[in-house]
Short mmCIF file of C-alpha atoms in Angstrom, two decimals:
data_model
loop_
_atom_site.label_atom_id
_atom_site.label_comp_id
_atom_site.label_asym_id
_atom_site.label_seq_id
_atom_site.Cartn_x
_atom_site.Cartn_y
_atom_site.Cartn_z
CA MET A 254 11.77 232.95 193.55
CA THR A 255 13.42 231.74 190.79
CA GLN A 256 11.65 229.54 187.99
CA ASP A 257 12.08 226.93 186.55
CA LYS A 258 13.52 227.52 182.78
CA ASP A 259 12.49 223.14 181.54
CA LYS A 260 8.73 224.48 183.09
CA GLU A 261 6.25 224.48 180.26
CA MET A 262 4.43 226.94 179.86
CA SER A 263 1.13 228.30 179.04
CA PHE A 264 -0.58 229.63 176.10
CA THR A 265 -1.86 232.34 178.40
CA GLU A 266 1.33 233.03 179.87
CA HIS A 267 3.08 233.17 176.99
CA LEU A 268 1.04 236.17 175.73
CA ILE A 269 1.89 237.08 179.23
CA GLU A 270 5.99 236.97 178.94
CA LEU A 271 5.75 238.78 175.62
CA LYS A 272 3.82 241.54 176.17
CA GLN A 273 6.00 242.51 178.99
CA ARG A 274 8.87 241.89 177.30
CA PHE A 275 7.30 244.32 173.95
CA LYS A 276 7.09 246.64 177.09
CA THR A 277 10.72 246.52 177.79
CA VAL A 278 11.41 247.31 174.12
CA MET A 279 9.06 250.15 172.95
CA ILE A 280 9.97 251.26 176.70
CA SER A 281 13.92 251.65 175.41
CA LEU A 282 12.49 252.97 172.26
CA VAL A 283 10.66 255.86 173.49
CA VAL A 284 13.75 256.46 176.13
CA THR A 285 16.64 256.36 173.21
CA THR A 286 14.31 258.18 170.87
CA ILE A 287 14.06 261.40 173.72
CA PHE A 288 17.53 260.87 174.60
CA TRP A 289 18.18 261.74 170.83
CA LEU A 290 15.93 264.70 170.86
CA GLY A 291 16.86 266.05 174.21
CA PHE A 292 20.13 265.56 174.78
CA PRO A 293 22.18 269.01 173.17
CA ALA A 294 24.67 269.01 170.56
CA ASP A 295 27.79 270.53 172.74
CA PRO A 296 26.73 270.48 175.82
CA GLN A 297 28.83 272.22 177.02
CA LYS A 298 27.44 275.11 175.61
CA PHE A 299 24.80 274.95 177.04
CA ILE A 300 25.85 274.02 179.98
CA SER A 301 27.67 277.96 180.29
CA ASP A 302 24.75 279.56 178.13
CA PRO A 303 21.48 276.54 178.74
CA THR A 304 19.34 280.11 177.76
CA GLY A 305 21.19 280.66 173.84
CA ASP A 306 20.62 278.83 170.73
CA TYR A 307 20.14 274.81 171.65
CA LYS A 308 21.11 272.03 169.17
CA PRO A 309 19.77 268.78 169.92
CA LEU A 310 22.33 266.15 169.39
CA VAL A 311 20.04 264.41 166.26
CA SER A 312 21.24 267.44 164.58
CA ASN A 313 24.68 266.33 164.73
CA VAL A 314 23.81 262.43 163.02
CA LEU A 315 21.30 265.61 160.12
CA GLU A 316 24.71 267.85 159.60
CA PHE A 317 26.77 264.41 159.54
CA VAL A 318 24.64 262.58 157.07
CA LYS A 319 23.99 265.78 155.03
CA ASN A 320 27.56 267.07 154.30
CA TYR A 321 28.97 263.28 153.10
CA MET A 322 26.31 263.03 150.71
CA ILE A 323 26.15 266.29 149.26
CA SER A 324 30.07 268.59 148.93
CA GLY A 325 30.43 272.19 148.43
CA GLU A 326 27.06 273.71 146.16
CA ASP A 327 26.46 271.62 144.50
CA ALA A 328 22.87 270.80 145.23
CA ARG A 329 21.17 272.79 147.55
CA ILE A 330 19.13 271.33 150.86
CA ILE A 331 15.01 272.62 150.82
CA LEU A 332 12.06 272.94 152.68
CA ALA A 333 9.01 271.92 150.86
CA LYS A 334 6.47 272.93 154.46
CA PRO A 335 7.11 274.50 157.05
CA THR A 336 6.39 271.26 159.67
CA ALA A 337 9.21 269.90 157.34
CA GLY A 338 11.89 270.78 160.37
CA LEU A 339 10.64 268.92 163.25
CA GLU A 340 9.20 265.68 160.65
CA ILE A 341 13.24 265.43 160.00
CA ILE A 342 13.87 265.99 163.91
CA PHE A 343 11.60 262.99 164.17
CA ILE A 344 11.84 260.67 162.50
CA ALA A 345 16.56 260.83 162.18
CA ALA A 346 15.49 260.89 166.47
CA LEU A 347 13.80 257.77 165.59
CA PHE A 348 16.11 255.89 163.61
CA MET A 349 18.74 256.39 166.30
CA GLY A 350 16.64 255.44 169.25
CA ILE A 351 15.98 251.42 166.94
CA ILE A 352 20.02 251.39 166.39
CA THR A 353 21.17 253.16 170.07
CA SER A 354 17.55 250.49 171.45
CA PHE A 355 19.16 247.31 169.38
CA PRO A 356 20.62 245.39 172.04
CA ILE A 357 18.24 245.87 173.99
CA ILE A 358 15.21 244.67 171.46
CA ALA A 359 17.69 241.33 170.88
CA TYR A 360 18.25 240.48 173.91
CA GLU A 361 14.85 240.07 175.03
CA ILE A 362 13.58 238.02 171.34
CA TYR A 363 16.40 235.25 172.53
CA ALA A 364 15.44 235.86 176.05
CA TYR A 365 11.68 234.73 174.86
CA ILE A 366 12.28 231.98 172.52
CA ASP A 367 15.19 230.65 174.73
CA PRO A 368 13.07 228.18 176.58
CA ALA A 369 12.06 226.35 173.52
CA LEU A 370 15.47 226.05 172.15
CA TYR A 371 17.32 222.04 172.14
CA PRO A 372 20.74 223.12 173.08
CA HIS A 373 21.43 221.77 169.29
CA GLU A 374 18.77 224.52 167.98
CA ARG A 375 20.75 226.71 170.49
CA ARG A 376 24.32 226.26 168.87
CA LEU A 377 22.93 226.90 165.36
CA LEU A 378 20.98 230.36 166.37
CA TYR A 379 23.64 231.68 167.71
CA GLY A 380 25.84 231.10 164.44
CA PHE A 381 22.07 232.68 162.82
CA ILE A 382 22.46 235.94 164.96
CA GLY A 383 25.92 236.47 164.80
CA SER A 384 26.13 236.40 160.72
CA PHE A 385 22.69 238.06 160.53
CA VAL A 386 24.26 241.40 162.42
CA ALA A 387 27.46 241.23 161.66
CA LEU A 388 26.50 241.44 158.13
CA PHE A 389 23.35 244.34 158.40
CA ILE A 390 26.31 246.57 159.64
CA ILE A 391 28.47 246.07 157.21
CA GLY A 392 25.44 246.18 155.17
CA SER A 393 24.97 249.36 156.44
CA LEU A 394 28.37 251.05 156.40
CA PHE A 395 28.89 249.74 152.68
CA GLY A 396 25.08 251.39 151.81
CA PHE A 397 25.21 255.36 153.53
CA PHE A 398 29.56 254.89 152.99
CA ILE A 399 28.82 253.25 149.36
CA ALA A 400 25.89 253.18 146.96
CA ALA A 401 24.07 256.28 148.44
CA PRO A 402 27.12 258.80 147.31
CA ILE A 403 27.52 256.56 144.00
CA VAL A 404 24.26 257.50 143.28
CA PHE A 405 23.51 260.68 144.79
CA ASN A 406 26.99 262.14 142.79
CA ALA A 407 25.21 260.75 140.00
CA MET A 408 22.40 262.14 139.94
CA ILE A 409 24.59 265.68 140.80
CA ILE A 410 27.27 265.03 137.22
CA PHE A 411 23.97 264.74 135.35
CA ALA A 412 22.17 268.14 137.04
CA LYS A 413 25.45 269.73 135.56
CA PHE A 414 25.29 267.74 132.08
CA ALA A 415 21.94 270.24 131.44
CA GLU A 416 23.05 272.97 133.23
CA LEU A 417 20.50 272.94 136.23
CA ASP A 418 20.39 273.77 139.51
CA LEU A 419 19.67 270.73 142.20
CA PHE A 420 17.13 271.61 144.52
CA LEU A 421 16.87 267.89 146.82
CA ASN A 422 13.34 268.26 149.11
CA ALA A 423 14.93 268.43 152.47
CA ILE A 424 12.90 265.17 154.28
CA GLU A 425 12.38 263.31 150.97
CA PHE A 426 16.40 263.00 150.67
CA TYR A 427 16.50 262.43 154.39
CA SER A 428 14.23 259.80 154.27
CA LEU A 429 16.28 258.34 151.51
CA ILE A 430 19.75 257.70 152.69
CA PHE A 431 18.01 255.84 156.07
CA THR A 432 14.99 254.15 153.98
CA THR A 433 18.70 253.74 151.66
CA VAL A 434 20.50 251.87 154.40
CA LEU A 435 17.90 250.41 156.00
CA MET A 436 17.18 248.80 153.23
CA VAL A 437 20.66 246.86 152.23
CA GLY A 438 20.98 246.26 155.31
CA VAL A 439 18.65 243.85 154.86
CA VAL A 440 19.13 242.85 151.52
CA PHE A 441 22.79 241.66 153.44
CA THR A 442 22.09 239.55 155.52
CA ALA A 443 19.85 237.10 152.74
CA PRO A 444 23.45 235.06 152.37
CA ALA A 445 22.96 234.78 156.78
CA VAL A 446 18.54 233.67 156.02
CA PHE A 447 20.12 231.48 153.06
CA VAL A 448 22.82 229.22 155.22
CA MET A 449 20.07 228.81 158.19
CA LEU A 450 17.19 227.69 155.83
CA VAL A 451 19.49 225.02 154.49
CA ARG A 452 20.69 223.76 157.71
CA LEU A 453 17.95 223.31 158.56
CA GLY A 454 16.41 221.22 155.22
CA LEU A 455 14.08 223.21 154.40
CA LEU A 456 16.17 224.68 151.01
CA SER A 457 18.60 222.91 149.22
CA THR A 458 21.43 224.66 147.65
CA HIS A 459 20.40 222.40 144.07
CA VAL A 460 17.73 224.91 143.79
CA PHE A 461 20.09 227.61 144.35
CA ARG A 462 21.82 226.64 141.74
CA ARG A 463 19.34 224.81 140.01
CA ASN A 464 17.65 228.95 139.18
CA ARG A 465 20.87 230.39 139.91
CA MET A 466 20.12 233.14 137.05
CA TYR A 467 16.33 233.71 138.10
CA ILE A 468 18.05 233.95 141.45
CA TYR A 469 20.00 236.94 140.64
CA ALA A 470 17.66 238.46 138.10
CA GLY A 471 15.30 238.26 141.06
CA LEU A 472 18.02 239.72 142.71
CA TYR A 473 19.02 242.26 140.66
CA ILE A 474 15.60 243.44 140.22
CA LEU A 475 15.22 244.25 144.10
CA ILE A 476 17.78 246.44 144.25
CA ALA A 477 16.32 248.04 140.94
CA ILE A 478 14.13 249.05 143.51
CA ILE A 479 15.63 249.96 146.19
CA THR A 480 17.94 251.74 145.58
CA PRO A 481 17.33 255.70 144.19
CA ASP A 482 16.99 256.09 140.80
CA GLY A 483 17.14 252.60 139.99
CA TRP A 484 21.19 253.86 137.77
CA LEU A 485 23.18 250.56 136.87
CA VAL A 486 25.74 252.03 137.83
CA GLY A 487 24.64 252.11 141.61
CA ASN A 488 22.71 248.90 140.97
CA SER A 489 25.65 247.20 139.99
CA VAL A 490 27.97 248.84 143.24
CA LEU A 491 25.19 247.04 145.41
CA PHE A 492 24.44 244.00 143.10
CA LEU A 493 28.48 243.02 142.90
CA PRO A 494 28.75 242.93 146.80
CA LEU A 495 26.06 240.18 147.32
CA VAL A 496 26.82 238.01 143.67
CA ILE A 497 29.80 236.74 146.29
CA LEU A 498 28.34 237.06 149.79
CA LEU A 499 25.28 234.52 148.77
CA GLU A 500 28.02 232.44 146.42
CA SER A 501 30.22 232.25 149.05
CA ALA A 502 26.98 231.75 151.31
CA VAL A 503 26.81 228.60 149.26
CA TYR A 504 29.63 226.85 149.69
CA VAL A 505 29.23 226.82 152.85
CA ALA A 506 26.31 225.79 153.28
CA ARG A 507 26.48 223.62 150.84
CA ARG A 508 29.39 221.82 153.27
CA TYR A 509 26.77 221.30 155.44
CA GLU A 510 25.06 219.02 153.15
CA ARG A 511 27.68 216.94 152.52
CA LYS A 512 28.29 216.54 156.60
CA ARG A 513 24.95 215.81 156.71
CA GLU A 514 23.86 213.11 153.51
CA LEU A 515 27.18 211.46 154.94
CA GLU A 516 25.87 210.99 158.23
CA GLU A 517 21.79 209.80 156.66
CA ILE A 518 24.04 207.48 154.41
CA GLU A 519 26.30 205.69 157.13
CA SER A 520 22.54 205.51 159.01
CA SER A 521 20.85 204.26 157.31
CA SER A 522 22.91 201.25 155.66
CA SER A 523 22.96 198.42 157.92
CA GLY A 524 25.44 195.54 157.71
CA PRO A 525 27.79 195.86 155.30
CA ALA A 526 29.70 199.42 155.17
CA VAL A 527 28.24 201.59 152.66
CA THR A 528 30.72 203.57 149.50
CA VAL A 529 29.23 206.87 149.66
CA MET A 530 30.78 208.74 146.17
CA SER A 531 29.33 212.06 144.16
CA CYS A 532 26.32 213.27 141.57
CA LYS A 533 27.82 213.35 138.39
CA TYR A 534 25.55 215.75 138.36
CA CYS A 535 25.23 218.23 141.63
CA GLY A 536 28.23 216.53 143.55
CA SER A 537 25.61 215.26 146.36
CA SER A 538 26.60 212.67 148.29
CA MET A 539 24.48 209.58 147.39
CA ALA A 540 25.07 206.07 148.25
CA GLU A 541 27.47 204.36 145.13
CA ASP A 542 24.88 201.24 144.67
CA ASP A 543 22.28 204.44 144.29
CA VAL A 544 20.17 204.85 140.76
CA PHE A 545 18.83 208.51 141.47
CA CYS A 546 20.52 211.30 143.15
CA PRO A 547 18.06 211.53 146.45
CA SER A 548 19.29 215.53 145.81
CA CYS A 549 18.43 216.33 142.08
CA GLY A 550 16.77 213.21 140.86
CA ARG A 551 18.60 212.36 138.11
CA ALA A 552 19.54 209.19 137.50
CA GLN A 553 23.24 208.01 137.20
CA GLN A 554 23.91 205.23 134.55
#
């Protein structure tokens, strides 16, 4: 029996559907986490010698992270308590489980909200999801392969300057890496969110341009908080790409604004054709007869 997609659902039916989709997400997360915990790192070795030393698949991830971040004898990772190894394995498996089950999570969210969208809203959502996911992946890769190594190398250099041995708490080390990767990925999605809000008419590029210095100052403070040590070079490595991304987002969003402004002017005009001009302060499209710019509110005379 097929359900009519256009049928309006009651509040209770929405809650039931939300419960089922949340259940599917949790089951997928549990299954993928168990997979990373239970699947052997070396299947051939496990099959040939099941009673030998066993390493879960997630241990390969931990080993790769350690070898990539810390090379040679520059620093040592230590366990601060007996249960630290178990906690690290579980945190890493949960992190990889979230990544592995992300397609299922994304689909369940999409399937829940899709019936309520109009065709133009659906097209807008497709573009937002695509850019959001792409920027999150780029940000996560940037955080792991570029930002985090620079910060840790700086810590090692300063330890050498002080002629001290650097010992890292294992739980703090891995938690810091995973958190940094996640937070940098989230921060990199800001341009997609900005363009989406502009296209929905909830935000204006004029607000950004008028408060550009304050926004960038707040962004730098946020970066200093999410980076491991708030080091100047480490902050700059993350801050400069974000400035480029945000300025690109403003350019793209401004094009959508101009298109919407022209459509509003044309739709509101009756009789003779209206001559369109640009505000000499903010560049917004406006009718030639307008005294004040509808975007920035400044007089043109």
